[in-house]
XYZ file of C-alpha atoms in Angstrom:
471
model
C -17.218 -31.406 34.532
C -15.967 -28.752 36.187
C -14.517 -25.347 34.981
C -10.797 -25.998 34.978
C -11.502 -29.931 33.246
C -13.541 -27.981 30.410
C -11.088 -25.116 29.894
C -7.672 -27.814 29.770
C -9.593 -30.136 27.396
C -10.953 -27.277 25.221
C -7.579 -26.092 24.451
C -4.916 -27.354 22.217
C -1.037 -27.684 22.631
C -0.639 -24.371 21.948
C -2.942 -22.579 23.423
C -2.120 -24.587 26.770
C 1.760 -23.986 26.464
C 0.820 -20.263 26.424
C -1.801 -20.586 29.468
C 0.818 -22.378 31.190
C 3.609 -19.784 30.364
C 1.229 -17.438 31.785
C 0.427 -18.874 34.604
C -3.535 -19.006 34.529
C -3.151 -23.077 34.078
C -0.171 -24.664 35.938
C 1.358 -28.087 34.785
C 0.233 -30.163 37.286
C -2.679 -28.973 37.243
C -3.049 -29.661 33.407
C -1.617 -32.934 33.699
C -3.602 -34.459 36.871
C -6.446 -33.355 34.353
C -5.364 -35.564 31.628
C -4.419 -38.182 33.522
C -7.733 -38.518 35.512
C -9.461 -38.261 31.910
C -7.336 -40.826 30.591
C -8.639 -43.131 33.634
C -12.228 -42.203 33.223
C -12.425 -42.823 29.491
C -9.860 -46.013 29.571
C -12.555 -48.935 29.842
C -14.707 -47.718 26.505
C -12.012 -46.112 24.180
C -8.802 -48.069 25.116
C -6.273 -45.234 23.403
C -3.814 -46.342 25.701
C -1.161 -49.304 27.047
C 0.777 -47.460 29.369
C -0.173 -44.277 31.563
C 2.776 -42.677 33.588
C 0.851 -41.098 36.051
C 3.562 -41.064 38.679
C 6.238 -40.200 36.136
C 3.827 -38.034 34.375
C 2.906 -35.930 37.325
C 6.497 -35.771 38.019
C 7.723 -34.157 35.377
C 4.787 -31.771 35.233
C 6.135 -30.565 39.349
C 9.239 -30.488 37.681
C 8.354 -27.983 34.488
C 6.246 -25.775 37.304
C 9.357 -24.900 38.831
C 11.161 -24.287 35.787
C 7.953 -22.131 34.790
C 8.140 -20.389 38.175
C 12.401 -19.765 37.664
C 11.338 -18.200 34.243
C 12.154 -20.448 32.051
C 10.001 -20.627 28.368
C 9.977 -23.694 25.889
C 7.561 -24.018 23.177
C 6.313 -27.302 24.961
C 7.051 -26.887 28.809
C 4.482 -28.402 30.944
C 2.364 -29.756 27.574
C 1.291 -33.170 28.622
C 1.810 -35.102 25.257
C 1.507 -39.018 23.831
C 3.485 -41.063 22.318
C 2.065 -44.073 20.366
C 3.819 -47.337 21.418
C 6.139 -48.321 18.633
C 8.406 -45.636 20.105
C 10.871 -45.820 23.082
C 10.454 -43.928 26.324
C 13.033 -44.745 28.756
C 11.522 -46.804 31.639
C 8.871 -48.171 29.962
C 8.287 -51.031 27.204
C 8.057 -50.920 23.596
C 5.379 -53.167 22.987
C 3.809 -52.278 19.737
C 0.667 -53.698 19.549
C 2.067 -57.552 20.333
C 2.000 -59.896 23.495
C 5.124 -60.625 25.280
C 6.884 -60.101 28.151
C 10.091 -56.904 27.241
C 12.283 -55.236 28.983
C 11.704 -51.373 29.687
C 14.025 -49.276 27.458
C 16.771 -47.498 28.862
C 16.617 -44.483 26.362
C 14.363 -42.311 25.130
C 13.856 -42.390 21.142
C 15.187 -39.296 19.771
C 11.927 -37.756 18.850
C 10.802 -38.387 22.599
C 14.082 -36.583 23.539
C 13.456 -33.720 21.562
C 9.980 -33.530 22.933
C 11.164 -33.465 26.494
C 13.762 -31.148 25.267
C 11.234 -28.780 24.221
C 9.304 -28.984 27.274
C 6.579 -31.787 26.943
C 5.262 -33.750 29.620
C 5.099 -37.411 28.477
C 1.599 -38.553 30.088
C 1.599 -42.259 28.241
C 1.902 -44.638 24.737
C -1.012 -45.082 23.352
C -2.218 -47.917 21.777
C -1.869 -49.572 18.156
C -2.147 -52.862 16.309
C 0.020 -55.821 15.541
C 3.890 -53.683 14.075
C 2.004 -51.158 12.831
C 0.170 -53.232 9.981
C -3.701 -52.289 9.996
C -5.923 -49.344 9.422
C -7.424 -50.877 12.409
C -6.424 -50.203 15.823
C -6.962 -53.956 17.547
C -4.840 -56.605 18.917
C -5.484 -59.984 21.269
C -2.543 -58.627 23.223
C -4.424 -54.717 24.151
C -8.292 -55.092 22.635
C -9.429 -52.603 20.095
C -9.351 -49.086 20.829
C -12.748 -47.229 19.421
C -13.587 -44.317 17.320
C -14.734 -41.092 19.754
C -17.235 -39.941 17.267
C -18.484 -43.497 17.139
C -17.548 -46.477 19.844
C -18.986 -49.169 17.535
C -16.468 -48.209 14.850
C -12.484 -47.650 14.532
C -10.647 -45.057 14.475
C -8.138 -46.161 12.478
C -4.810 -47.578 12.629
C -1.733 -47.946 13.392
C -1.814 -44.914 14.984
C -5.603 -45.508 16.270
C -4.420 -44.457 20.258
C -2.838 -41.256 19.631
C -5.728 -40.556 17.178
C -8.393 -41.252 19.430
C -6.793 -39.745 22.561
C -6.579 -36.618 20.824
C -9.998 -36.389 19.593
C -11.583 -37.207 22.494
C -10.155 -34.501 24.106
C -7.659 -36.631 26.099
C -4.526 -34.742 25.248
C -3.828 -31.717 23.320
C -1.813 -33.773 20.474
C 0.361 -36.868 20.143
C 2.959 -38.312 18.168
C 1.949 -41.392 15.508
C 4.099 -42.595 13.270
C 2.917 -43.635 9.221
C 4.431 -46.536 6.989
C 1.261 -46.993 4.231
C -1.160 -44.160 6.166
C -0.683 -44.819 9.914
C -1.209 -41.044 10.726
C -2.848 -39.759 8.003
C -5.893 -42.454 8.185
C -6.915 -42.561 11.400
C -6.682 -38.610 10.897
C -9.653 -38.943 8.408
C -11.563 -41.175 10.647
C -11.068 -38.646 13.443
C -11.776 -34.994 12.460
C -7.922 -34.594 12.770
C -4.847 -32.745 11.200
C -2.240 -35.648 10.236
C 0.947 -34.938 8.911
C 3.363 -37.465 7.114
C 6.382 -35.381 6.816
C 8.870 -35.908 5.192
C 11.380 -38.963 5.682
C 13.741 -38.194 7.670
C 12.244 -34.779 9.132
C 11.286 -36.469 12.216
C 14.130 -39.148 13.444
C 13.696 -43.038 13.996
C 16.644 -43.478 16.019
C 17.308 -46.149 17.747
C 16.787 -47.212 13.663
C 18.663 -45.644 10.982
C 15.317 -45.776 9.247
C 12.349 -47.801 9.808
C 10.415 -50.528 7.764
C 13.420 -49.709 4.950
C 12.204 -46.046 4.572
C 8.836 -46.602 4.564
C 8.012 -45.232 8.193
C 8.137 -42.187 9.875
C 6.593 -40.726 12.884
C 4.145 -37.546 12.428
C 1.886 -35.530 14.941
C -1.731 -35.798 15.129
C -3.523 -32.405 16.256
C -7.108 -30.691 15.839
C -5.222 -27.599 14.322
C -2.650 -27.126 11.585
C -0.754 -24.743 14.220
C -0.763 -27.886 16.853
C 0.371 -30.391 14.618
C 2.826 -28.207 12.807
C 4.151 -27.193 16.782
C 4.455 -31.063 17.578
C 6.610 -31.576 14.924
C 9.163 -29.027 15.046
C 9.829 -29.745 18.107
C 10.158 -33.793 17.426
C 11.983 -33.081 14.202
C 15.678 -33.003 14.026
C 18.315 -36.115 13.354
C 20.561 -37.941 15.122
C 23.652 -38.887 14.026
C 23.141 -42.227 13.033
C 19.900 -41.508 10.890
C 20.065 -42.707 7.174
C 18.089 -39.724 5.995
C 18.987 -36.081 7.097
C 16.774 -33.504 4.834
C 17.494 -29.761 5.383
C 15.606 -28.090 8.511
C 12.893 -26.058 8.600
C 10.233 -24.734 10.523
C 6.726 -25.243 9.963
C 4.957 -23.260 12.634
C 5.585 -19.819 11.200
C 4.021 -21.505 7.695
C 0.296 -20.976 9.880
C -1.301 -17.820 8.504
C 1.634 -17.240 5.744
C 0.205 -16.763 1.658
C 1.239 -19.708 -0.186
C 0.333 -17.554 -3.077
C -2.731 -19.196 -5.535
C -1.214 -22.909 -6.310
C -2.204 -25.075 -9.322
C -4.096 -28.189 -7.626
C -4.692 -31.488 -9.053
C -7.351 -33.372 -7.922
C -6.957 -37.077 -8.351
C -9.202 -39.503 -7.343
C -7.489 -42.367 -8.915
C -6.870 -45.797 -6.934
C -3.246 -47.169 -7.035
C -2.827 -50.385 -8.702
C -4.422 -53.165 -5.722
C -5.263 -57.058 -6.637
C -8.636 -56.757 -4.950
C -11.810 -54.717 -6.108
C -11.608 -51.465 -4.522
C -14.469 -48.047 -5.008
C -13.985 -44.641 -3.659
C -16.954 -44.117 -1.494
C -19.797 -41.431 -2.667
C -19.566 -39.778 0.803
C -15.676 -39.482 0.979
C -15.904 -38.473 -2.336
C -18.141 -35.603 -1.735
C -16.107 -34.556 1.421
C -12.706 -34.314 -0.944
C -14.848 -32.695 -3.423
C -15.892 -29.966 -0.586
C -12.265 -29.301 -0.141
C -11.453 -28.931 -3.780
C -14.544 -26.228 -3.238
C -12.239 -24.172 -0.639
C -9.378 -24.297 -2.474
C -11.030 -22.324 -5.117
C -12.852 -20.134 -2.965
C -9.439 -19.621 -1.901
C -8.335 -18.808 -4.915
C -6.208 -21.506 -6.152
C -6.729 -23.636 -9.588
C -8.086 -27.005 -8.679
C -8.175 -29.308 -11.931
C -9.321 -32.735 -12.134
C -6.031 -35.007 -12.964
C -5.315 -38.082 -12.272
C -1.799 -39.533 -10.988
C -0.892 -43.077 -12.999
C 0.630 -44.593 -10.413
C 1.491 -47.744 -12.302
C 2.553 -50.749 -11.139
C 6.755 -50.089 -9.988
C 5.560 -48.169 -6.716
C 4.212 -50.877 -4.959
C 6.610 -53.458 -6.276
C 8.397 -51.109 -3.977
C 6.205 -50.931 -1.178
C 5.269 -54.948 -0.651
C 8.782 -56.370 -0.208
C 10.024 -53.198 1.739
C 6.786 -53.257 3.925
C 6.761 -56.911 4.918
C 10.370 -57.498 5.396
C 10.213 -54.593 7.706
C 7.498 -56.882 9.839
C 10.148 -59.421 10.240
C 12.721 -57.320 11.281
C 10.756 -55.728 13.993
C 9.601 -58.906 14.791
C 13.183 -60.237 15.075
C 13.821 -57.786 17.494
C 11.237 -59.016 20.103
C 12.027 -62.027 20.993
C 9.143 -63.978 22.662
C 6.782 -61.930 20.910
C 3.210 -63.136 20.648
C 1.354 -62.454 17.280
C -1.582 -63.247 15.145
C -1.514 -65.681 13.049
C -2.495 -62.923 9.904
C 1.215 -61.425 11.160
C 2.776 -64.422 11.334
C 1.629 -64.903 7.530
C 3.158 -61.672 6.499
C 6.480 -62.432 8.761
C 7.350 -65.263 6.742
C 6.126 -63.266 3.509
C 8.893 -61.060 4.470
C 11.749 -64.017 4.837
C 10.359 -64.455 0.898
C 10.935 -60.379 -0.270
C 14.085 -59.932 1.464
C 17.458 -60.049 -0.093
C 17.864 -59.284 -3.827
C 14.096 -58.506 -4.087
C 14.030 -55.782 -1.597
C 17.401 -54.841 -2.829
C 15.409 -54.352 -6.047
C 12.804 -52.320 -4.879
C 15.340 -49.575 -2.708
C 16.865 -49.357 -6.739
C 14.020 -48.161 -8.345
C 12.925 -45.513 -6.239
C 14.769 -42.685 -8.062
C 13.199 -43.828 -10.888
C 10.203 -43.063 -8.964
C 10.652 -39.894 -7.760
C 11.264 -38.682 -11.355
C 8.510 -40.335 -12.925
C 6.113 -38.662 -10.316
C 8.313 -35.860 -9.910
C 7.516 -34.744 -13.510
C 3.259 -34.613 -12.361
C 4.596 -31.559 -10.603
C 6.039 -29.957 -13.747
C 2.042 -28.910 -14.026
C 1.045 -28.843 -10.242
C 1.906 -27.935 -7.085
C 0.350 -30.043 -5.031
C -2.114 -33.018 -5.495
C -5.766 -33.546 -3.488
C -6.929 -36.159 -3.259
C -8.642 -39.343 -0.524
C -7.133 -40.225 2.487
C -9.696 -43.342 2.856
C -11.843 -45.002 0.025
C -14.649 -45.379 2.878
C -15.414 -43.785 6.115
C -14.297 -45.912 9.331
C -15.267 -49.746 9.323
C -16.793 -50.848 12.721
C -14.404 -51.908 15.076
C -14.841 -56.274 14.580
C -14.863 -56.279 11.077
C -11.108 -57.221 11.738
C -11.575 -59.671 13.985
C -11.376 -63.615 13.432
C -10.747 -63.533 9.961
C -8.489 -65.105 7.345
C -5.060 -63.469 5.364
C -6.891 -63.007 2.473
C -10.000 -61.587 4.222
C -8.005 -59.058 5.906
C -6.161 -57.911 3.203
C -9.412 -57.637 0.940
C -10.632 -55.708 3.921
C -8.252 -52.728 4.652
C -6.817 -52.684 0.682
C -11.174 -51.746 -0.145
C -11.086 -49.486 3.072
C -7.351 -47.763 2.503
C -5.985 -47.658 -1.048
C -4.659 -44.217 -1.476
C -1.659 -43.403 0.879
C 0.465 -45.784 0.696
C 2.469 -44.350 -2.498
C 4.063 -41.214 -0.690
C 5.374 -43.737 1.616
C 7.233 -44.962 -0.827
C 8.522 -41.980 -2.140
C 9.143 -40.550 1.023
C 7.425 -37.366 0.261
C 5.348 -35.072 2.591
C 1.428 -35.451 2.902
C -1.062 -34.161 5.303
C -4.661 -34.821 5.772
C -7.130 -32.540 6.513
C -10.927 -33.248 8.265
C -13.335 -33.423 4.998
C -16.695 -33.281 7.095
C -18.875 -35.949 7.742
C -21.177 -38.756 6.951
C -25.127 -38.681 7.096
C -24.191 -41.603 9.700
C -22.020 -38.859 11.656
C -18.243 -40.640 10.535
C -15.545 -38.334 9.534
C -13.807 -38.416 6.769
C -10.635 -37.016 5.030
C -8.551 -35.488 2.376
C -4.924 -35.507 2.112
C -2.637 -32.816 0.762
C 0.519 -34.565 -1.142
C 3.742 -32.804 -1.963
C 6.818 -33.131 -3.876
C 10.221 -33.655 -1.653
C 10.176 -30.716 1.873
C 7.565 -29.640 0.880
C 5.921 -29.246 4.357
C 5.622 -25.355 4.283
C 3.411 -25.045 1.631
C 1.178 -28.271 2.670
C 0.577 -26.445 6.201
C 0.559 -23.074 4.777
C -2.537 -24.204 2.345
C -3.989 -26.739 5.412
C -4.042 -23.833 7.571
C -5.671 -21.558 4.956
C -9.053 -24.579 4.920
C -9.134 -24.525 8.268
C -9.712 -20.945 8.776
C -12.441 -21.391 5.693
C -14.066 -24.549 7.544
C -13.569 -24.334 10.803
C -13.314 -28.019 11.281
C -11.476 -27.930 14.871
C -15.275 -26.191 16.110
C -16.691 -29.918 15.973
C -16.003 -32.364 18.825
C -17.092 -35.419 19.727
C -19.161 -36.074 22.913
C -17.056 -36.394 25.649
C -15.840 -39.953 27.594
C -15.343 -38.766 30.573
């Protein structure tokens, strides 16, 4: 690895943007370096489905011309990756399934906004079929591996984005989160992952995604980089169903949130299969609780009682969402487990789906009352460390549901509520696998979450820990 390659791979999005603006590295140079690392890692890591070498280099050359002319933008010339559930003009959106699909004619709204901020889009990252699993594995595109230990999954469904950032291929990437799909891979790859307030980042060309469950969110090594990417991607489209009041998050990095009341909740939401919190994951969450107390916050053990209604709202929206995506992709080839969920989505649509949406205000009031006494909740992001890659292969519907529920029972309620949450790295198991903890807030509480997460980063310095290079 030469000096330029080492320098670029070690820089986050904000630092690389500053270096490009200052002229210490060119966008073409940085983008070439990123593309070369992606190519060198692809056989082993398999983070990308689409690599846009020619188009990305053209975008980088244009960025260099704009910088030379004196233009400045938050991400001008910075290489960024996009999850393959999000449209990029000129590329297909496969969403983890096989088939022959036409290239998209327009960028999705968050991609348009990232381009407007100057980002260079280097490619589309792998995901599982329709984003259903905390694994990034599909018959069409193979499995993506964890940069920390290649025999393990990086999580899902934004596992390609997480693997690309954790491995140092790109400084930041966009993912999406419908039941934890940003936070789970962030936890399993030692990254910051933000699930923002519903509508904070537009889902257009969809007015909403998966009946309001799914939102776009950033993955990065630092809170500042995640906040920068979120700010750049955020903003409404006129067709959006959800349009929260705008806010800026990067300014919250380094800002004192005051002394907060934080509830430590280890209770697992109701599941139909046996689940238990792994002791090493619990130790990581308690490590975060100790750091929060050191920072002056009050952390009290106080479990959220999730109840059954939140699950009754989640399942119809999730399954009907899978069915809707499948119907929008004629000719898609999917796994039998996916087809079972598509059929279930047909059963749970109509009146059941309508009722699932109608109970959300009740859930807001019920969960909101918990925050009468607390400012934030600290909880595990997952119940276990990352499973081995092959554990999801060749098993039936029941075994799949048991596997994913046992590993990841904690994140999905906040998708039902539409409220923000952020994963922060919480250390490593004895075997060297990363684990994470999530901070959760009420509506539009991203500024507080970002401020507290940045405090933790200054205390714990998780961004200094990197896996061995894959290139």
